Amino acid sequence: MWAYNGQYPGPVLSWRQGDTLRVRLHNDLPQPTTVHWHGIRVPNAYDGVPGMTQDPVQPGKQFDYRFVVPDAGTYWYHPHVNTIEQIGRGLIGALVVHERKPPEVDADWLWALTDLRLDRSGQIVENFNDLHDAAHAGRVGNVVFINGALQQDFSARPHARIRLRLLAATSARIFGLRFDGSRAWLLAIDGHPVPVQLLSEPLVLGPGQRADVIWEAPTEGQTARVRDVFYPGRGYELAALKASGAALTLVQSPPAPLPANPLPELGPPTQPEFVINLQGGAMSREASREAIWLINGKAMKNEAMGHGHQPPLFTLKSGHTLDLVLNNRTVWHHPLHFHGVWLRQRLGDQWGPVRDTVLLSPQESTRVRLFADQPGHWMVHCHVLGHQANGMMGHFVVV
Ligand code: C2O
Ligand code: CU
């Protein structure tokens, strides 16, 4: 495997809101790399995109990341060079920014959900650039891990309220998490607080997405379970939570909401909406061997090369908003991730929670409102890494 500081997943990096993140990357890999800080608001120079915001860090070289973390929540970090291989070999880690006054909970757990594709001898299958995977659902692994471990039995005192930070750090696998046998409430999505909501439907997390949940331990001697039921007919038990020890008092009321992050309130759009069409995939008319996936008819294949050669998809002004119409013209799921901005998806007649990655179902059309803060060149790409590597990338500019 490839690992951050010898660990899979990498160390959980934690700061307090308003602190300055300081990380020195030493590249001991046999190929160039960078670190992208996924979801956290970051100055452009530290966004980790090779050839666009920094030079790739060559083997033996180093790079210092340093910026203030303005928002509390659950974020993560990963390479942005040859991402399909570097994440596929294990380079991911969580970034937790604690509230200045963290809410009281009985435990604060983080689950980095990953998968690997292993052969019968337990070695990573090294077909990272397999075109069949890339043209379909991506590189879905055959072994799922919580924090790098197969042992999925947890325990807590009866009725304990656990803040569970869920991070989907897979190359392609999507999760649909069903909480059975005890209550769970949704607290935050992609780092940002949402109105507290009892989970009754599976919690869907596409690659790159996060959710914070309050998970209540059951009564003495009972076991609660989390099942992943995303892929029809292929459900499995992800984890079990046994209640043991001295019981805590059962609290009936739902947990309190998290304090909002200091995101600037931005007004309505001041420029016409922009349309993004996602195209391509196996058997589609637009796809070719060179460009399996496309955004608005164009494929950007090399993270480190594309930017100089391709015009931005769109430009927007710092402090302004822009509405995007996202049309998934393919028969596959795409978790579309935007760097440098945050967004809300139109859900019915309202704007949904703040997030950085929106999961599009096959043939789905939706509308999002982008909020732009930091100027610079920023990427937008599918977080199914085989889709990204084979064209489903582009960039936009905030001026
Ligand atoms: Cu999580 Cu451009 O990436
Ligand atoms: Cu995709």
Short mmCIF file of C-alpha atoms and ligand atoms in Angstrom, two decimals:
data_model
loop_
_atom_site.label_atom_id
_atom_site.label_comp_id
_atom_site.label_asym_id
_atom_site.label_seq_id
_atom_site.Cartn_x
_atom_site.Cartn_y
_atom_site.Cartn_z
CA MET A 1 0.00 0.00 0.00
CA TRP A 2 0.86 3.67 -0.15
CA ALA A 3 0.09 5.49 3.05
CA TYR A 4 0.31 8.80 4.85
CA ASN A 5 2.76 8.42 7.74
CA GLY A 6 2.59 4.66 7.32
CA GLN A 7 -1.10 4.50 8.22
CA TYR A 8 -4.20 3.43 6.33
CA PRO A 9 -6.15 5.60 6.44
CA GLY A 10 -3.74 8.44 7.14
CA PRO A 11 -3.77 10.12 10.53
CA VAL A 12 -6.94 11.99 11.46
CA LEU A 13 -5.80 15.59 11.32
CA SER A 14 -7.71 17.75 13.73
CA TRP A 15 -7.76 21.44 14.41
CA ARG A 16 -10.09 23.85 16.10
CA GLN A 17 -12.15 26.22 14.06
CA GLY A 18 -10.14 29.33 13.26
CA ASP A 19 -6.78 27.61 13.79
CA THR A 20 -4.08 27.56 11.17
CA LEU A 21 -3.54 24.21 9.51
CA ARG A 22 0.15 23.58 8.99
CA VAL A 23 1.16 20.44 7.18
CA ARG A 24 4.47 19.65 5.52
CA LEU A 25 4.17 17.08 2.77
CA HIS A 26 7.33 15.01 2.16
CA ASN A 27 6.96 12.99 -0.98
CA ASP A 28 8.53 9.56 -0.51
CA LEU A 29 6.41 8.04 -3.29
CA PRO A 30 7.92 6.92 -6.59
CA GLN A 31 5.81 9.52 -8.43
CA PRO A 32 4.76 13.16 -8.01
CA THR A 33 1.89 13.98 -5.67
CA THR A 34 0.03 16.83 -3.97
CA VAL A 35 -2.52 17.10 -1.17
CA HIS A 36 -6.03 18.38 -1.81
CA TRP A 37 -8.08 19.44 1.21
CA HIS A 38 -11.50 18.25 0.21
CA GLY A 39 -14.44 20.45 1.19
CA ILE A 40 -12.69 22.90 3.48
CA ARG A 41 -12.56 26.51 2.32
CA VAL A 42 -8.97 27.02 1.29
CA PRO A 43 -7.00 29.75 -0.47
CA ASN A 44 -6.39 28.77 -4.07
CA ALA A 45 -2.62 28.38 -3.62
CA TYR A 46 -3.14 25.47 -1.20
CA ASP A 47 -5.83 23.62 -3.12
CA GLY A 48 -3.36 20.97 -4.28
CA VAL A 49 -4.23 20.84 -7.97
CA PRO A 50 -1.06 20.17 -9.99
CA GLY A 51 -0.32 22.56 -12.80
CA MET A 52 -3.14 24.84 -11.72
CA THR A 53 -2.61 25.85 -8.09
CA GLN A 54 0.87 24.39 -7.50
CA ASP A 55 3.58 22.37 -9.16
CA PRO A 56 3.35 18.66 -8.50
CA VAL A 57 5.66 17.72 -5.62
CA GLN A 58 8.35 15.51 -7.11
CA PRO A 59 9.70 12.42 -5.35
CA GLY A 60 12.08 13.49 -2.60
CA LYS A 61 10.67 17.00 -2.49
CA GLN A 62 8.36 18.74 -0.05
CA PHE A 63 5.59 21.33 0.12
CA ASP A 64 4.12 23.30 3.00
CA TYR A 65 0.38 23.74 3.33
CA ARG A 66 -0.71 26.48 5.65
CA PHE A 67 -4.11 28.13 5.91
CA VAL A 68 -6.78 29.07 8.41
CA VAL A 69 -9.62 26.54 8.76
CA PRO A 70 -12.70 28.76 8.84
CA ASP A 71 -15.42 26.13 9.22
CA ALA A 72 -16.00 23.36 11.73
CA GLY A 73 -16.92 19.93 10.40
CA THR A 74 -15.75 16.71 8.82
CA TYR A 75 -13.51 17.02 5.79
CA TRP A 76 -10.74 14.95 4.25
CA TYR A 77 -7.48 15.00 2.35
CA HIS A 78 -6.12 13.04 -0.57
CA PRO A 79 -3.71 13.37 -3.51
CA HIS A 80 -4.68 15.14 -6.72
CA VAL A 81 -2.06 13.61 -9.00
CA ASN A 82 -2.81 10.26 -10.63
CA THR A 83 -5.61 10.14 -8.10
CA ILE A 84 -7.05 6.84 -9.30
CA GLU A 85 -3.84 5.02 -8.40
CA GLN A 86 -2.81 7.07 -5.36
CA ILE A 87 -6.18 6.77 -3.62
CA GLY A 88 -6.49 3.22 -4.95
CA ARG A 89 -3.30 2.33 -3.07
CA GLY A 90 -4.49 3.85 0.18
CA LEU A 91 -3.69 7.58 0.29
CA ILE A 92 -6.65 9.12 2.11
CA GLY A 93 -7.17 10.71 5.50
CA ALA A 94 -9.79 12.60 7.46
CA LEU A 95 -9.60 16.23 8.52
CA VAL A 96 -11.76 17.16 11.48
CA VAL A 97 -12.27 20.77 12.46
CA HIS A 98 -13.75 20.95 15.95
CA GLU A 99 -16.21 23.64 16.94
CA ARG A 100 -14.79 26.24 19.33
CA LYS A 101 -17.38 24.92 21.80
CA PRO A 102 -18.05 21.34 20.71
CA PRO A 103 -21.54 20.03 21.51
CA GLU A 104 -21.69 17.55 24.36
CA VAL A 105 -21.77 13.94 23.24
CA ASP A 106 -20.81 10.68 24.93
CA ALA A 107 -18.32 9.85 22.18
CA ASP A 108 -16.97 11.35 18.96
CA TRP A 109 -16.12 8.69 16.39
CA LEU A 110 -14.89 8.98 12.86
CA TRP A 111 -15.40 6.24 10.31
CA ALA A 112 -13.36 6.54 7.16
CA LEU A 113 -15.19 4.19 4.80
CA THR A 114 -12.91 2.87 2.10
CA ASP A 115 -12.65 -0.11 -0.15
CA LEU A 116 -9.80 -1.84 -1.91
CA ARG A 117 -9.70 -4.24 -4.78
CA LEU A 118 -7.78 -7.24 -3.51
CA ASP A 119 -6.83 -10.50 -5.19
CA ARG A 120 -6.96 -13.92 -3.51
CA SER A 121 -3.58 -13.41 -1.89
CA GLY A 122 -4.67 -10.10 -0.39
CA GLN A 123 -2.64 -7.95 -2.78
CA ILE A 124 -4.01 -4.81 -4.41
CA VAL A 125 -5.03 -5.53 -7.99
CA GLU A 126 -2.97 -3.02 -9.93
CA ASN A 127 -5.31 -2.43 -12.87
CA PHE A 128 -6.00 1.15 -11.86
CA ASN A 129 -6.44 2.26 -15.46
CA ASP A 130 -8.76 -0.53 -16.50
CA LEU A 131 -10.95 0.92 -19.24
CA HIS A 132 -13.87 -1.40 -18.55
CA ASP A 133 -14.08 -0.15 -14.95
CA ALA A 134 -13.64 3.42 -16.10
CA ALA A 135 -16.44 3.20 -18.67
CA HIS A 136 -18.88 1.72 -16.16
CA ALA A 137 -19.30 2.30 -12.41
CA GLY A 138 -15.58 2.86 -11.75
CA ARG A 139 -13.16 0.90 -9.61
CA VAL A 140 -15.47 -0.55 -6.99
CA GLY A 141 -13.40 -2.50 -4.46
CA ASN A 142 -14.26 -5.95 -3.20
CA VAL A 143 -13.38 -5.39 0.46
CA VAL A 144 -14.89 -2.57 2.53
CA PHE A 145 -13.07 -1.13 5.53
CA ILE A 146 -13.92 1.09 8.46
CA ASN A 147 -10.78 2.96 9.46
CA GLY A 148 -8.71 0.39 7.57
CA ALA A 149 -10.01 -2.54 9.62
CA LEU A 150 -12.25 -5.49 8.88
CA GLN A 151 -13.33 -5.86 12.50
CA GLN A 152 -16.65 -4.04 12.59
CA ASP A 153 -17.97 -4.61 16.12
CA PHE A 154 -18.28 -1.54 18.26
CA SER A 155 -19.58 -1.08 21.76
CA ALA A 156 -20.87 1.77 23.87
CA ARG A 157 -22.80 2.22 27.08
CA PRO A 158 -26.56 1.78 26.73
CA HIS A 159 -28.26 4.95 25.37
CA ALA A 160 -24.94 6.69 24.73
CA ARG A 161 -25.13 9.36 22.08
CA ILE A 162 -22.25 9.04 19.68
CA ARG A 163 -21.31 11.68 17.18
CA LEU A 164 -20.45 9.55 14.20
CA ARG A 165 -18.51 11.26 11.45
CA LEU A 166 -18.90 9.32 8.23
CA LEU A 167 -16.50 9.81 5.35
CA ALA A 168 -16.96 8.01 2.04
CA ALA A 169 -13.38 7.90 0.76
CA THR A 170 -13.84 5.23 -1.90
CA SER A 171 -12.73 5.38 -5.53
CA ALA A 172 -16.22 4.61 -6.79
CA ARG A 173 -18.39 2.77 -4.27
CA ILE A 174 -21.55 4.55 -3.10
CA PHE A 175 -23.03 3.81 0.33
CA GLY A 176 -26.67 3.75 1.41
CA LEU A 177 -26.50 3.37 5.18
CA ARG A 178 -29.50 2.11 7.09
CA PHE A 179 -29.44 2.40 10.88
CA ASP A 180 -31.31 -0.54 12.42
CA GLY A 181 -32.06 -1.22 16.05
CA SER A 182 -31.58 2.27 17.44
CA ARG A 183 -32.13 5.90 16.56
CA ALA A 184 -29.84 8.03 14.44
CA TRP A 185 -30.17 11.69 13.53
CA LEU A 186 -28.52 13.58 10.73
CA LEU A 187 -26.54 16.60 12.01
CA ALA A 188 -24.31 17.74 9.14
CA ILE A 189 -23.66 17.09 5.48
CA ASP A 190 -20.26 17.65 3.86
CA GLY A 191 -19.10 19.36 7.07
CA HIS A 192 -21.95 21.85 7.39
CA PRO A 193 -24.83 21.69 9.90
CA VAL A 194 -28.32 20.81 8.71
CA PRO A 195 -31.62 20.92 10.61
CA VAL A 196 -31.54 17.86 12.88
CA GLN A 197 -33.48 15.06 11.31
CA LEU A 198 -34.26 11.51 12.44
CA LEU A 199 -32.93 9.14 9.79
CA SER A 200 -35.64 6.95 8.38
CA GLU A 201 -34.33 6.45 4.85
CA PRO A 202 -30.85 5.12 4.01
CA LEU A 203 -28.21 7.82 4.23
CA VAL A 204 -26.64 7.98 0.78
CA LEU A 205 -22.96 8.92 0.56
CA GLY A 206 -21.17 9.02 -2.76
CA PRO A 207 -17.36 9.12 -3.06
CA GLY A 208 -16.09 12.27 -1.37
CA GLN A 209 -19.23 12.99 0.65
CA ARG A 210 -19.48 13.14 4.45
CA ALA A 211 -22.22 13.16 7.06
CA ASP A 212 -22.23 13.70 10.81
CA VAL A 213 -24.81 11.65 12.64
CA ILE A 214 -25.82 11.22 16.26
CA TRP A 215 -26.09 7.48 16.76
CA GLU A 216 -27.81 6.32 19.91
CA ALA A 217 -26.65 3.10 21.50
CA PRO A 218 -29.52 0.68 22.18
CA THR A 219 -30.62 -0.57 25.58
CA GLU A 220 -28.57 -3.00 27.64
CA GLY A 221 -27.75 -6.24 25.84
CA GLN A 222 -29.16 -5.07 22.49
CA THR A 223 -27.24 -4.59 19.27
CA ALA A 224 -27.78 -1.83 16.72
CA ARG A 225 -26.60 -2.34 13.16
CA VAL A 226 -25.60 -0.32 10.16
CA ARG A 227 -26.39 -1.98 6.87
CA ASP A 228 -25.22 -0.72 3.49
CA VAL A 229 -28.15 -1.24 1.12
CA PHE A 230 -27.16 1.04 -1.76
CA TYR A 231 -26.76 -1.56 -4.50
CA PRO A 232 -30.02 -3.50 -4.90
CA GLY A 233 -29.68 -7.14 -3.88
CA ARG A 234 -26.15 -6.62 -2.55
CA GLY A 235 -26.82 -5.35 0.96
CA TYR A 236 -24.44 -6.29 3.76
CA GLU A 237 -23.88 -5.47 7.39
CA LEU A 238 -21.27 -2.75 7.71
CA ALA A 239 -21.07 -2.53 11.49
CA ALA A 240 -22.69 -3.54 14.76
CA LEU A 241 -22.94 -1.57 17.99
CA LYS A 242 -23.40 -3.53 21.20
CA ALA A 243 -24.68 -1.82 24.31
CA SER A 244 -22.74 -2.83 27.38
CA GLY A 245 -21.73 -1.40 30.72
CA ALA A 246 -23.63 0.92 33.00
CA ALA A 247 -26.61 2.46 31.25
CA LEU A 248 -26.80 6.19 30.64
CA THR A 249 -30.12 7.99 31.01
CA LEU A 250 -32.21 7.68 27.89
CA VAL A 251 -32.72 11.16 26.47
CA GLN A 252 -36.01 11.41 24.58
CA SER A 253 -35.47 14.70 22.78
CA PRO A 254 -33.51 14.92 19.54
CA PRO A 255 -29.96 16.30 19.75
CA ALA A 256 -29.41 20.03 19.47
CA PRO A 257 -28.35 21.39 16.07
CA LEU A 258 -24.72 22.30 15.47
CA PRO A 259 -23.79 25.98 15.31
CA ALA A 260 -23.77 27.31 11.76
CA ASN A 261 -20.44 27.93 10.05
CA PRO A 262 -19.53 31.53 9.21
CA LEU A 263 -20.26 31.25 5.50
CA PRO A 264 -20.86 34.64 3.94
CA GLU A 265 -24.50 35.21 3.02
CA LEU A 266 -24.48 35.75 -0.69
CA GLY A 267 -27.24 37.20 -2.76
CA PRO A 268 -29.13 35.85 -5.75
CA PRO A 269 -27.26 35.22 -8.99
CA THR A 270 -26.13 38.21 -10.98
CA GLN A 271 -25.38 36.35 -14.18
CA PRO A 272 -27.34 33.91 -16.34
CA GLU A 273 -27.44 30.27 -15.32
CA PHE A 274 -24.90 27.91 -16.82
CA VAL A 275 -25.65 24.40 -18.08
CA ILE A 276 -23.34 21.45 -17.42
CA ASN A 277 -24.01 18.29 -19.38
CA LEU A 278 -22.31 15.10 -18.21
CA GLN A 279 -21.88 12.72 -21.11
CA GLY A 280 -20.23 9.47 -22.12
CA GLY A 281 -19.74 6.02 -20.65
CA ALA A 282 -19.87 2.54 -22.11
CA MET A 283 -21.96 2.33 -25.30
CA SER A 284 -22.71 6.03 -25.42
CA ARG A 285 -22.47 7.93 -28.69
CA GLU A 286 -20.13 10.58 -27.30
CA ALA A 287 -17.59 8.19 -25.80
CA SER A 288 -14.35 7.19 -27.49
CA ARG A 289 -11.32 5.30 -26.19
CA GLU A 290 -9.49 8.60 -25.72
CA ALA A 291 -12.42 10.35 -24.09
CA ILE A 292 -14.79 8.04 -22.29
CA TRP A 293 -16.40 10.82 -20.25
CA LEU A 294 -17.09 14.40 -21.17
CA ILE A 295 -18.40 17.65 -19.75
CA ASN A 296 -20.20 19.77 -22.35
CA GLY A 297 -18.65 17.78 -25.16
CA LYS A 298 -15.06 18.10 -23.92
CA ALA A 299 -12.85 15.67 -22.07
CA MET A 300 -10.05 16.85 -19.82
CA LYS A 301 -7.72 13.94 -19.29
CA ASN A 302 -4.69 15.14 -17.44
CA GLU A 303 -5.06 17.09 -14.24
CA ALA A 304 -1.61 18.53 -14.66
CA MET A 305 -1.98 19.45 -18.32
CA GLY A 306 -5.55 20.42 -19.13
CA HIS A 307 -5.77 23.84 -17.61
CA GLY A 308 -3.46 25.73 -19.88
CA HIS A 309 -5.00 24.11 -22.92
CA GLN A 310 -8.68 24.33 -22.25
CA PRO A 311 -10.78 27.40 -21.59
CA PRO A 312 -12.67 27.48 -18.29
CA LEU A 313 -16.22 26.16 -18.32
CA PHE A 314 -17.48 29.38 -16.75
CA THR A 315 -16.37 32.40 -14.77
CA LEU A 316 -18.04 33.87 -11.73
CA LYS A 317 -17.35 36.73 -9.37
CA SER A 318 -16.15 36.36 -5.83
CA GLY A 319 -18.97 37.27 -3.47
CA HIS A 320 -21.56 36.27 -6.04
CA THR A 321 -23.64 33.23 -6.81
CA LEU A 322 -24.27 31.33 -9.99
CA ASP A 323 -27.01 28.85 -10.77
CA LEU A 324 -25.99 25.74 -12.62
CA VAL A 325 -28.25 23.27 -14.33
CA LEU A 326 -26.63 19.84 -14.05
CA ASN A 327 -27.80 17.30 -16.60
CA ASN A 328 -26.58 13.76 -16.18
CA ARG A 329 -26.92 12.49 -19.73
CA THR A 330 -25.45 9.12 -18.82
CA VAL A 331 -26.75 5.92 -17.27
CA TRP A 332 -24.27 6.04 -14.36
CA HIS A 333 -24.02 7.81 -11.02
CA HIS A 334 -21.67 10.79 -10.78
CA PRO A 335 -20.68 12.49 -7.52
CA LEU A 336 -19.77 15.88 -8.97
CA HIS A 337 -17.31 17.76 -6.76
CA PHE A 338 -16.57 21.48 -6.92
CA HIS A 339 -13.38 22.96 -5.51
CA GLY A 340 -13.24 26.43 -4.00
CA VAL A 341 -16.97 27.09 -3.74
CA TRP A 342 -19.90 25.70 -1.84
CA LEU A 343 -23.29 24.87 -3.21
CA ARG A 344 -26.88 24.14 -2.41
CA GLN A 345 -29.00 21.80 -4.46
CA ARG A 346 -32.56 22.71 -5.37
CA LEU A 347 -34.81 20.22 -3.61
CA GLY A 348 -38.48 20.75 -4.37
CA ASP A 349 -39.12 24.46 -3.85
CA GLN A 350 -36.19 25.04 -1.49
CA TRP A 351 -32.43 25.17 -1.50
CA GLY A 352 -30.98 22.14 0.27
CA PRO A 353 -28.04 21.92 2.66
CA VAL A 354 -24.61 23.37 1.96
CA ARG A 355 -22.34 20.84 0.33
CA ASP A 356 -19.35 20.41 -1.94
CA THR A 357 -20.24 17.23 -3.81
CA VAL A 358 -23.59 16.48 -5.40
CA LEU A 359 -24.49 12.93 -6.32
CA LEU A 360 -26.33 12.70 -9.63
CA SER A 361 -28.39 9.62 -10.38
CA PRO A 362 -28.51 8.20 -13.91
CA GLN A 363 -30.26 10.63 -16.27
CA GLU A 364 -31.00 13.01 -13.42
CA SER A 365 -31.25 16.74 -13.98
CA THR A 366 -30.94 19.10 -11.08
CA ARG A 367 -30.13 22.68 -10.25
CA VAL A 368 -27.47 23.92 -7.86
CA ARG A 369 -26.51 27.37 -6.65
CA LEU A 370 -22.77 27.94 -6.37
CA PHE A 371 -21.41 30.38 -3.81
CA ALA A 372 -18.01 31.79 -4.68
CA ASP A 373 -15.61 33.24 -2.18
CA GLN A 374 -11.90 32.80 -2.94
CA PRO A 375 -10.63 33.89 -6.34
CA GLY A 376 -8.66 31.50 -8.49
CA HIS A 377 -8.83 28.62 -10.92
CA TRP A 378 -10.79 25.77 -9.43
CA MET A 379 -11.63 22.27 -10.54
CA VAL A 380 -14.93 20.55 -10.99
CA HIS A 381 -14.86 16.80 -11.53
CA CYS A 382 -16.59 13.53 -10.94
CA HIS A 383 -15.28 11.87 -7.76
CA VAL A 384 -15.56 8.42 -9.32
CA LEU A 385 -11.84 8.48 -9.96
CA GLY A 386 -11.92 6.40 -13.13
CA HIS A 387 -14.46 8.82 -14.58
CA GLN A 388 -12.31 11.76 -13.56
CA ALA A 389 -9.18 10.22 -15.08
CA ASN A 390 -10.99 9.56 -18.32
CA GLY A 391 -12.35 12.98 -19.02
CA MET A 392 -14.98 14.04 -16.51
CA MET A 393 -13.02 17.05 -15.29
CA GLY A 394 -13.03 20.71 -16.03
CA HIS A 395 -12.25 23.98 -14.37
CA PHE A 396 -13.86 27.33 -13.69
CA VAL A 397 -12.59 30.68 -12.61
CA VAL A 398 -13.55 32.91 -9.71
CA VAL A 399 -12.48 36.50 -10.30
CU1 C2O B 1 -11.78 15.14 -3.31
CU2 C2O B 1 -10.76 17.26 -6.64
O1 C2O B 1 -11.24 16.20 -5.01
CU CU B 2 -18.69 9.97 -12.82
#
